[in-house]
CSV table of C-alpha atoms and ligand atoms in Angstrom, one decimal:
chain,number,residue,atom,x,y,z
A,274,UNK,CA,-0.5,0.1,-0.2
A,275,UNK,CA,1.1,3.8,-0.7
A,276,UNK,CA,0.7,6.4,1.0
A,277,UNK,CA,0.0,9.1,-1.9
A,278,UNK,CA,0.1,13.0,-0.3
A,279,UNK,CA,-2.6,14.9,-2.6
A,280,UNK,CA,-1.1,18.5,-2.0
A,281,UNK,CA,-4.2,21.2,-2.9
A,282,UNK,CA,-4.8,24.2,-2.3
A,283,UNK,CA,-2.8,27.0,-2.3
A,284,UNK,CA,-2.2,30.8,-2.5
A,285,UNK,CA,-3.0,31.2,-6.2
A,286,UNK,CA,-6.2,32.5,-7.8
A,287,UNK,CA,-6.6,29.0,-9.0
A,288,UNK,CA,-7.6,27.2,-5.6
A,289,UNK,CA,-10.9,26.3,-6.1
A,290,UNK,CA,-9.7,24.9,-9.1
A,291,UNK,CA,-7.3,22.5,-7.0
A,292,UNK,CA,-9.7,22.1,-4.3
A,293,UNK,CA,-12.0,20.6,-7.2
A,294,UNK,CA,-9.6,18.8,-9.1
A,295,UNK,CA,-8.4,17.4,-6.0
A,296,UNK,CA,-11.7,15.9,-4.6
A,297,UNK,CA,-11.8,13.9,-8.1
A,298,UNK,CA,-8.1,12.9,-7.7
A,299,UNK,CA,-9.2,11.6,-3.5
A,300,UNK,CA,-11.9,9.8,-4.5
A,301,UNK,CA,-11.0,8.2,-7.7
A,302,UNK,CA,-7.7,6.9,-5.7
A,303,UNK,CA,-7.7,2.7,-5.7
A,304,UNK,CA,-8.1,2.3,-2.6
A,305,UNK,CA,-6.7,-1.3,-2.9
A,306,UNK,CA,-2.7,0.1,-3.8
A,307,UNK,CA,-3.1,3.6,-2.2
A,308,UNK,CA,-4.4,5.2,0.6
A,309,UNK,CA,-4.4,8.9,0.0
A,310,UNK,CA,-3.3,11.6,3.0
A,311,UNK,CA,-4.7,15.2,2.1
A,312,UNK,CA,-3.0,17.9,2.8
A,313,UNK,CA,-4.6,21.7,2.4
A,314,UNK,CA,-2.5,25.0,1.5
A,315,UNK,CA,-4.9,27.7,2.4
A,316,UNK,CA,-4.9,30.6,1.7
A,317,UNK,CA,-2.0,32.0,3.3
A,318,UNK,CA,-0.1,29.3,2.3
A,319,UNK,CA,0.1,27.5,5.4
A,320,UNK,CA,0.1,23.1,4.9
A,321,UNK,CA,-2.8,21.3,6.9
A,322,UNK,CA,-3.3,18.2,7.2
A,323,UNK,CA,-6.2,15.5,6.0
A,324,UNK,CA,-7.9,18.7,5.7
A,325,UNK,CA,-9.4,21.0,3.1
A,326,UNK,CA,-13.4,21.9,2.7
A,327,UNK,CA,-15.4,19.8,1.2
A,328,UNK,CA,-13.5,17.3,3.3
A,329,UNK,CA,-15.4,19.2,6.6
A,330,UNK,CA,-18.6,20.2,4.2
A,331,UNK,CA,-17.5,23.6,5.4
A,332,UNK,CA,-15.9,26.9,3.2
A,333,UNK,CA,-12.5,28.3,3.3
A,334,UNK,CA,-12.1,26.7,6.9
A,335,UNK,CA,-8.7,24.7,7.4
A,336,UNK,CA,-8.5,23.6,10.8
A,337,UNK,CA,-6.1,20.3,9.9
A,338,UNK,CA,-3.1,20.0,12.3
A,339,UNK,CA,-0.8,22.9,10.8
A,340,UNK,CA,2.3,20.0,8.6
A,341,UNK,CA,5.0,20.5,6.0
A,342,UNK,CA,7.8,19.0,4.6
A,343,UNK,CA,11.4,19.6,5.0
A,344,UNK,CA,14.4,18.8,3.0
A,345,UNK,CA,16.4,14.7,3.3
A,346,UNK,CA,12.6,14.1,6.1
A,347,UNK,CA,11.7,11.0,3.3
A,348,UNK,CA,9.0,12.2,2.9
A,349,UNK,CA,7.9,12.1,6.4
A,350,UNK,CA,5.2,15.2,7.7
A,351,UNK,CA,6.2,17.0,11.0
A,352,UNK,CA,5.2,19.7,12.0
A,353,UNK,CA,6.4,23.1,12.0
A,354,UNK,CA,6.1,24.1,15.2
A,355,UNK,CA,7.4,20.6,17.6
A,356,UNK,CA,8.8,19.5,14.7
A,357,UNK,CA,7.0,16.1,15.7
A,358,UNK,CA,6.2,13.7,13.3
A,359,UNK,CA,2.4,13.3,11.5
A,360,UNK,CA,2.0,10.6,9.2
A,361,UNK,CA,5.3,9.4,6.8
A,362,UNK,CA,4.1,9.0,2.4
A,363,UNK,CA,5.6,7.9,-0.6
A,364,UNK,CA,4.8,9.8,-2.8
A,365,UNK,CA,3.3,13.3,-4.0
A,366,UNK,CA,1.1,14.5,-6.2
A,367,UNK,CA,0.7,18.7,-6.3
A,368,UNK,CA,-2.6,19.6,-8.0
A,369,UNK,CA,-1.7,22.9,-7.6
A,370,UNK,CA,-2.1,25.8,-10.6
A,371,UNK,CA,-0.3,28.7,-10.9
A,372,UNK,CA,1.8,30.7,-8.8
A,373,UNK,CA,3.4,29.1,-5.3
A,374,UNK,CA,2.6,26.1,-7.1
A,375,UNK,CA,2.6,25.6,-10.6
A,376,UNK,CA,5.6,27.0,-11.1
A,377,UNK,CA,8.9,24.9,-9.9
A,378,UNK,CA,8.8,26.4,-5.8
A,379,UNK,CA,6.3,23.8,-4.8
A,380,UNK,CA,9.0,21.5,-7.3
A,381,UNK,CA,11.8,22.9,-5.2
A,382,UNK,CA,10.7,22.0,-1.8
A,383,UNK,CA,9.4,18.0,-3.1
A,384,UNK,CA,13.5,17.9,-4.1
A,385,UNK,CA,15.3,18.7,-1.7
A,386,UNK,CA,12.3,16.9,0.8
A,387,UNK,CA,13.5,13.5,-1.5
A,388,UNK,CA,10.6,12.2,-2.3
A,389,UNK,CA,8.8,11.5,-6.0
A,390,UNK,CA,6.2,13.4,-7.2
A,391,UNK,CA,4.1,13.5,-10.4
A,392,UNK,CA,4.7,16.1,-12.5
A,393,UNK,CA,7.0,18.3,-14.0
A,394,UNK,CA,9.9,19.0,-11.9
A,395,UNK,CA,11.9,22.6,-10.5
A,396,UNK,CA,12.7,23.8,-14.9
A,397,UNK,CA,10.2,23.2,-16.6
A,398,UNK,CA,7.8,24.3,-13.7
A,399,UNK,CA,9.7,27.9,-14.1
A,400,UNK,CA,10.0,28.5,-17.8
A,401,UNK,CA,6.0,27.2,-18.5
A,402,UNK,CA,4.4,29.0,-16.5
A,403,UNK,CA,6.4,32.0,-17.0
A,404,UNK,CA,4.4,33.3,-20.9
A,405,UNK,CA,7.3,35.3,-21.9
A,406,UNK,CA,10.2,32.8,-21.0
A,407,UNK,CA,8.1,29.8,-22.2
A,408,UNK,CA,7.4,31.9,-26.1
A,409,UNK,CA,11.5,33.5,-26.2
A,410,UNK,CA,11.9,29.2,-25.6
A,411,UNK,CA,9.2,27.8,-28.6
A,412,UNK,CA,10.4,30.7,-30.9
A,413,UNK,CA,13.7,29.4,-30.2
A,414,UNK,CA,13.3,26.2,-31.9
A,415,UNK,CA,11.0,27.0,-33.9
A,416,UNK,CA,7.9,26.7,-33.0
A,417,UNK,CA,5.3,28.7,-33.9
A,418,UNK,CA,4.6,32.0,-31.6
A,419,UNK,CA,1.9,34.3,-32.5
A,420,UNK,CA,3.7,37.9,-31.4
A,421,UNK,CA,4.0,40.0,-28.7
A,422,UNK,CA,5.8,42.2,-26.1
A,423,UNK,CA,6.4,42.5,-22.8
A,424,UNK,CA,5.8,45.3,-20.1
A,425,UNK,CA,7.5,45.1,-16.8
A,426,UNK,CA,5.7,47.4,-13.6
A,427,UNK,CA,8.0,49.6,-13.5
A,428,UNK,CA,8.3,50.3,-17.6
A,429,UNK,CA,6.6,53.8,-18.7
A,430,UNK,CA,4.2,52.4,-20.7
A,431,UNK,CA,3.0,52.5,-24.2
A,432,UNK,CA,0.9,55.2,-26.1
A,433,UNK,CA,-1.8,53.0,-26.9
A,434,UNK,CA,-1.2,54.2,-30.9
A,435,UNK,CA,2.7,52.5,-30.3
A,436,UNK,CA,1.2,49.5,-29.5
A,437,UNK,CA,-2.1,49.4,-32.1
A,438,UNK,CA,1.2,49.9,-34.4
A,439,UNK,CA,3.2,46.8,-32.8
A,440,UNK,CA,-0.2,44.8,-32.3
A,441,UNK,CA,-2.7,45.6,-34.2
A,442,UNK,CA,-6.5,45.9,-33.0
A,443,UNK,CA,-7.4,43.6,-30.8
A,444,UNK,CA,-4.4,42.7,-28.9
A,445,UNK,CA,-4.7,40.6,-25.7
A,446,UNK,CA,-3.0,41.9,-22.0
A,447,UNK,CA,-2.0,39.1,-20.0
A,448,UNK,CA,-0.1,39.2,-16.8
A,449,UNK,CA,3.0,36.7,-17.2
A,450,UNK,CA,2.6,34.2,-14.6
A,451,UNK,CA,-1.2,33.2,-14.0
A,452,UNK,CA,-3.5,31.2,-15.7
A,453,UNK,CA,-7.4,30.0,-15.7
A,454,UNK,CA,-7.5,33.1,-17.7
A,455,UNK,CA,-6.7,35.1,-14.6
A,456,UNK,CA,-5.8,39.0,-15.5
A,457,UNK,CA,-6.9,38.5,-19.1
A,458,UNK,CA,-7.8,41.1,-21.0
A,459,UNK,CA,-8.7,41.8,-24.6
A,460,UNK,CA,-8.2,45.5,-25.5
A,461,UNK,CA,-10.8,47.3,-28.5
A,462,UNK,CA,-10.0,50.0,-28.3
A,463,UNK,CA,-8.6,53.1,-26.0
A,464,UNK,CA,-10.3,53.3,-23.8
A,465,UNK,CA,-9.8,49.3,-22.8
A,466,UNK,CA,-6.0,49.7,-22.3
A,467,UNK,CA,-4.6,51.4,-19.2
A,468,UNK,CA,-7.3,49.5,-17.6
A,469,UNK,CA,-5.9,46.6,-18.9
A,470,UNK,CA,-2.3,47.5,-18.7
A,471,UNK,CA,-3.4,48.1,-15.0
A,472,UNK,CA,-5.1,44.4,-13.9
A,473,UNK,CA,-2.3,42.3,-15.1
A,474,UNK,CA,0.0,44.6,-13.0
A,475,UNK,CA,-2.4,43.2,-10.2
A,476,UNK,CA,-1.7,39.9,-10.9
A,477,UNK,CA,2.5,40.1,-12.2
A,478,UNK,CA,5.2,42.7,-12.7
A,479,UNK,CA,5.1,41.5,-16.4
A,480,UNK,CA,2.8,41.6,-18.7
A,481,UNK,CA,2.5,40.1,-22.1
A,482,UNK,CA,0.4,42.1,-24.7
A,483,UNK,CA,0.1,40.1,-27.7
A,484,UNK,CA,-1.8,39.8,-31.4
A,485,UNK,CA,-4.6,38.6,-31.2
A,486,UNK,CA,-5.1,35.5,-32.7
A,487,UNK,CA,-8.3,34.6,-35.2
A,488,UNK,CA,-9.5,30.8,-34.6
A,489,UNK,CA,-10.3,28.0,-33.1
A,490,UNK,CA,-8.9,26.5,-29.9
A,491,UNK,CA,-7.5,22.8,-30.0
A,492,UNK,CA,-5.2,21.3,-27.4
A,493,UNK,CA,-3.6,18.0,-27.1
A,494,UNK,CA,-2.5,15.8,-23.8
A,495,UNK,CA,1.0,14.5,-22.9
A,496,UNK,CA,1.7,11.8,-20.6
A,497,UNK,CA,5.0,10.3,-19.8
A,498,UNK,CA,8.6,11.0,-19.0
A,499,UNK,CA,11.7,10.1,-21.4
A,500,UNK,CA,9.2,9.1,-24.1
A,501,UNK,CA,5.7,10.7,-23.7
A,502,UNK,CA,3.0,10.7,-25.3
A,503,UNK,CA,0.1,12.4,-26.9
A,504,UNK,CA,-3.3,12.2,-27.0
A,505,UNK,CA,-6.2,12.6,-29.9
A,506,UNK,CA,-7.2,16.9,-29.2
A,507,UNK,CA,-9.8,18.6,-27.9
A,508,UNK,CA,-11.7,21.9,-29.3
A,509,UNK,CA,-12.8,24.2,-26.8
A,510,UNK,CA,-16.5,25.7,-28.1
A,511,UNK,CA,-16.9,29.3,-26.2
A,512,UNK,CA,-20.2,31.0,-26.2
A,513,UNK,CA,-18.1,34.0,-25.2
A,514,UNK,CA,-16.1,36.0,-26.9
A,515,UNK,CA,-12.7,34.4,-25.8
A,516,UNK,CA,-12.3,32.0,-22.9
A,517,UNK,CA,-12.4,34.0,-19.6
A,518,UNK,CA,-12.0,32.9,-16.2
A,519,UNK,CA,-16.0,33.7,-16.8
A,520,UNK,CA,-16.2,31.6,-19.9
A,521,UNK,CA,-14.4,28.9,-18.0
A,522,UNK,CA,-15.6,28.2,-13.9
A,523,UNK,CA,-18.9,30.9,-14.7
A,524,UNK,CA,-20.9,30.2,-17.0
A,525,UNK,CA,-22.0,26.5,-17.3
A,526,UNK,CA,-23.4,27.4,-20.5
A,527,UNK,CA,-19.3,28.9,-21.1
A,528,UNK,CA,-18.2,26.6,-22.8
A,529,UNK,CA,-18.4,22.8,-24.5
A,530,UNK,CA,-15.4,20.8,-25.1
A,531,UNK,CA,-15.1,18.8,-28.7
A,532,UNK,CA,-13.2,15.4,-27.6
A,533,UNK,CA,-12.2,14.4,-30.2
A,534,UNK,CA,-11.7,18.1,-32.1
A,535,UNK,CA,-13.7,17.9,-35.4
A,536,UNK,CA,-9.8,17.7,-37.6
A,537,UNK,CA,-8.6,16.0,-40.6
A,538,UNK,CA,-5.5,13.5,-39.7
A,539,UNK,CA,-2.5,15.3,-40.6
A,540,UNK,CA,-3.6,18.1,-38.5
A,541,UNK,CA,-4.4,16.1,-35.4
A,542,UNK,CA,-0.2,14.4,-36.6
A,543,UNK,CA,0.7,17.8,-36.8
A,544,UNK,CA,-0.8,19.5,-33.4
A,545,UNK,CA,0.3,15.7,-32.1
A,546,UNK,CA,3.6,16.4,-33.2
A,547,UNK,CA,4.2,19.7,-32.1
A,548,UNK,CA,2.6,19.2,-28.8
A,549,UNK,CA,5.6,16.8,-27.5
A,550,UNK,CA,7.6,18.7,-29.3
A,551,UNK,CA,6.6,22.4,-27.4
A,552,UNK,CA,6.8,19.6,-24.0
A,553,UNK,CA,10.4,18.6,-24.8
A,554,UNK,CA,11.0,21.9,-25.0
A,555,UNK,CA,10.0,22.9,-21.7
A,556,UNK,CA,11.7,20.7,-20.0
A,557,UNK,CA,8.4,18.6,-18.8
A,558,UNK,CA,7.9,15.2,-17.5
A,559,UNK,CA,4.4,13.1,-16.3
A,560,UNK,CA,2.3,15.6,-17.7
A,561,UNK,CA,1.0,18.5,-19.6
A,562,UNK,CA,-1.5,20.1,-21.9
A,563,UNK,CA,-0.7,22.5,-24.3
A,564,UNK,CA,-2.9,24.5,-26.0
A,565,UNK,CA,-3.1,25.7,-29.2
A,566,UNK,CA,-5.3,28.4,-31.8
A,567,UNK,CA,-5.5,26.9,-35.6
A,568,UNK,CA,-6.1,29.9,-38.3
A,569,UNK,CA,-8.9,29.0,-41.2
A,570,UNK,CA,-5.4,28.7,-43.2
A,571,UNK,CA,-5.2,25.7,-41.1
A,572,UNK,CA,-1.1,27.7,-39.5
A,573,UNK,CA,-0.6,26.5,-36.0
A,574,UNK,CA,-0.5,28.5,-33.3
A,575,UNK,CA,0.8,27.2,-29.2
A,576,UNK,CA,-0.7,30.1,-27.4
A,577,UNK,CA,1.1,27.9,-24.1
A,578,UNK,CA,1.4,24.9,-21.7
A,579,UNK,CA,0.5,24.1,-19.0
A,580,UNK,CA,2.2,21.9,-16.7
A,581,UNK,CA,-0.5,20.6,-14.8
A,582,UNK,CA,-3.6,21.1,-15.9
A,583,UNK,CA,-7.1,21.1,-14.6
A,584,UNK,CA,-7.9,17.3,-13.5
A,585,UNK,CA,-11.6,17.8,-12.3
A,586,UNK,CA,-13.3,14.2,-13.8
A,587,UNK,CA,-15.2,16.9,-16.2
A,588,UNK,CA,-11.6,18.8,-17.4
A,589,UNK,CA,-9.6,18.3,-20.9
A,590,UNK,CA,-7.5,16.9,-19.7
A,591,UNK,CA,-8.4,13.7,-18.4
A,592,UNK,CA,-10.8,13.4,-21.1
A,593,UNK,CA,-9.2,13.3,-23.8
A,594,UNK,CA,-6.7,10.5,-22.5
A,595,UNK,CA,-10.3,9.1,-21.6
A,596,UNK,CA,-11.5,9.3,-25.1
A,597,UNK,CA,-8.0,7.3,-25.8
A,598,UNK,CA,-8.5,4.8,-23.6
A,599,UNK,CA,-7.0,5.4,-20.7
A,600,UNK,CA,-9.7,6.0,-17.4
A,601,UNK,CA,-9.4,8.6,-14.9
A,602,UNK,CA,-8.4,6.3,-12.1
A,603,UNK,CA,-5.7,4.5,-14.6
A,604,UNK,CA,-4.7,8.0,-15.2
A,605,UNK,CA,-3.7,9.1,-11.4
A,606,UNK,CA,-2.4,5.9,-11.4
A,607,UNK,CA,0.1,6.3,-14.3
A,608,UNK,CA,1.1,9.4,-13.0
A,609,UNK,CA,2.2,8.5,-9.8
A,610,UNK,CA,4.5,5.1,-11.5
A,611,UNK,CA,6.0,8.1,-13.6
A,612,UNK,CA,7.0,10.6,-10.8
A,613,UNK,CA,8.2,7.0,-9.4
A,614,UNK,CA,10.0,6.5,-12.0
A,615,UNK,CA,11.4,9.6,-13.1
A,616,UNK,CA,12.7,9.1,-9.2
A,617,UNK,CA,14.5,6.1,-9.8
A,618,UNK,CA,16.2,7.5,-12.3
A,619,UNK,CA,17.6,10.6,-10.7
A,620,UNK,CA,18.6,8.8,-7.6
A,621,UNK,CA,21.0,7.0,-9.5
A,622,UNK,CA,23.2,10.3,-10.6
A,623,UNK,CA,26.0,11.2,-8.1
A,624,UNK,CA,25.0,14.2,-6.9
A,625,UNK,CA,29.5,15.1,-5.7
A,626,UNK,CA,32.4,14.5,-6.4
A,627,UNK,CA,33.4,11.0,-6.3
A,628,UNK,CA,36.8,10.6,-8.4
B,881,LIG,N1,-3.3,35.6,-28.4
B,881,LIG,C1,-4.3,36.1,-28.1
B,881,LIG,N2,-5.8,35.7,-29.4
B,881,LIG,C2,-6.7,35.5,-29.3
B,881,LIG,N3,-7.1,34.9,-27.8
B,881,LIG,C3,-6.5,34.6,-27.0
B,881,LIG,C4,-5.1,35.0,-27.2
B,881,LIG,N4,-4.3,34.9,-26.0
B,881,LIG,C5,-5.0,34.3,-25.0
B,881,LIG,N5,-6.8,34.5,-25.7
B,881,LIG,C6,-8.3,34.2,-25.1
B,881,LIG,O1,-7.1,33.7,-23.8
B,881,LIG,C7,-7.6,32.8,-23.2
B,881,LIG,C8,-6.6,33.1,-21.5
B,881,LIG,O2,-4.9,33.2,-21.9
B,881,LIG,P1,-4.0,32.6,-22.0
B,881,LIG,O3,-2.9,32.5,-22.4
B,881,LIG,O4,-4.5,31.1,-22.5
B,881,LIG,O5,-3.6,32.6,-20.4
B,881,LIG,P2,-4.8,31.1,-18.9
B,881,LIG,O6,-2.9,30.4,-18.8
B,881,LIG,O7,-4.8,32.7,-18.1
B,881,LIG,O8,-5.4,30.3,-19.6
B,881,LIG,C9,-7.7,31.8,-24.0
B,881,LIG,O9,-7.6,30.9,-23.4
B,881,LIG,C10,-8.3,32.4,-25.4
B,881,LIG,O10,-9.6,32.1,-25.4
B,882,LIG,MG1,-4.9,28.9,-21.6
């Protein structure tokens, strides 16, 4: 029996989405081989053992014992105040989205704690979270991306006409590090410009201004470590102007997932190849969802990668694998095995100089 620590919640704006995914994973874990140990991170960033609001049917309340992981303690969760041991877990599934969870920070802690964990490690998580660094690396690998430029909080905001000259109208403004469309705006006219920039700057001191790409939104799921596989692509059929937070989570009719997407065979192959290349260029491991635009002329553009995609039973990532013959609980099982496989492989590497 392996103890699987499910870390969920977290400080990011995607706290609730994470809880929903964690709840579904908790319920789907095969109890014949796995025992789930829940670790809920509250909005202040504190870790609570055996606690998440849905577990206690309370909202916003975390009352479980405070725990943490510390370096080289073989996966033992300890109480931060007394250093008393609480529980030892064998593998961690960090089902966290956005900053402080999907960006390499938690992954660094898990590496120091010397414990296998599901998903991409420190470097891949960090570069995939930052849309500016991600896009520059994709461009360098000849992967098609849209036109964009970066603005930092300390810089002068370029005039509206200069931005329109570079990107045309409409254009998108978004925080470099965020997800779930939080802080993303579509700018159609001058009066929307400054408020879009200030909104994005609420979430990150670096924002991207991007040309608007008109096309279908197609997503492809990747699974594996050194020999990853791509699922059939799916499509987001969105009833809003773009796939906003509202369309994703608030409006139940905001979007429909078409699985698999209605694409011809050669486009499917091209999307899968680009998804795999994107995954490998960005040093990803375990799982990721690569999101594309397909323009009316057939051109395929990568929008972004998500190293910890939404993982509710209704989410695109597990649904795409389901369509390819891998059930939700088998998918979790495979991800746990991939975590152990990577950990075991890395253990064979020398970590200090030996002659
Ligand atoms: N350059 C763009 N052109 C067209 N639509 C865009 C563009 N950038 C973002 N969008 C729309 O906004 C949504 C969220 O943007 P995205 O870059 O994927 O950020 P997030 O990481 O928050 O999902 C996309 O799914 C898409 O609908
Ligand atoms: Mg997105």
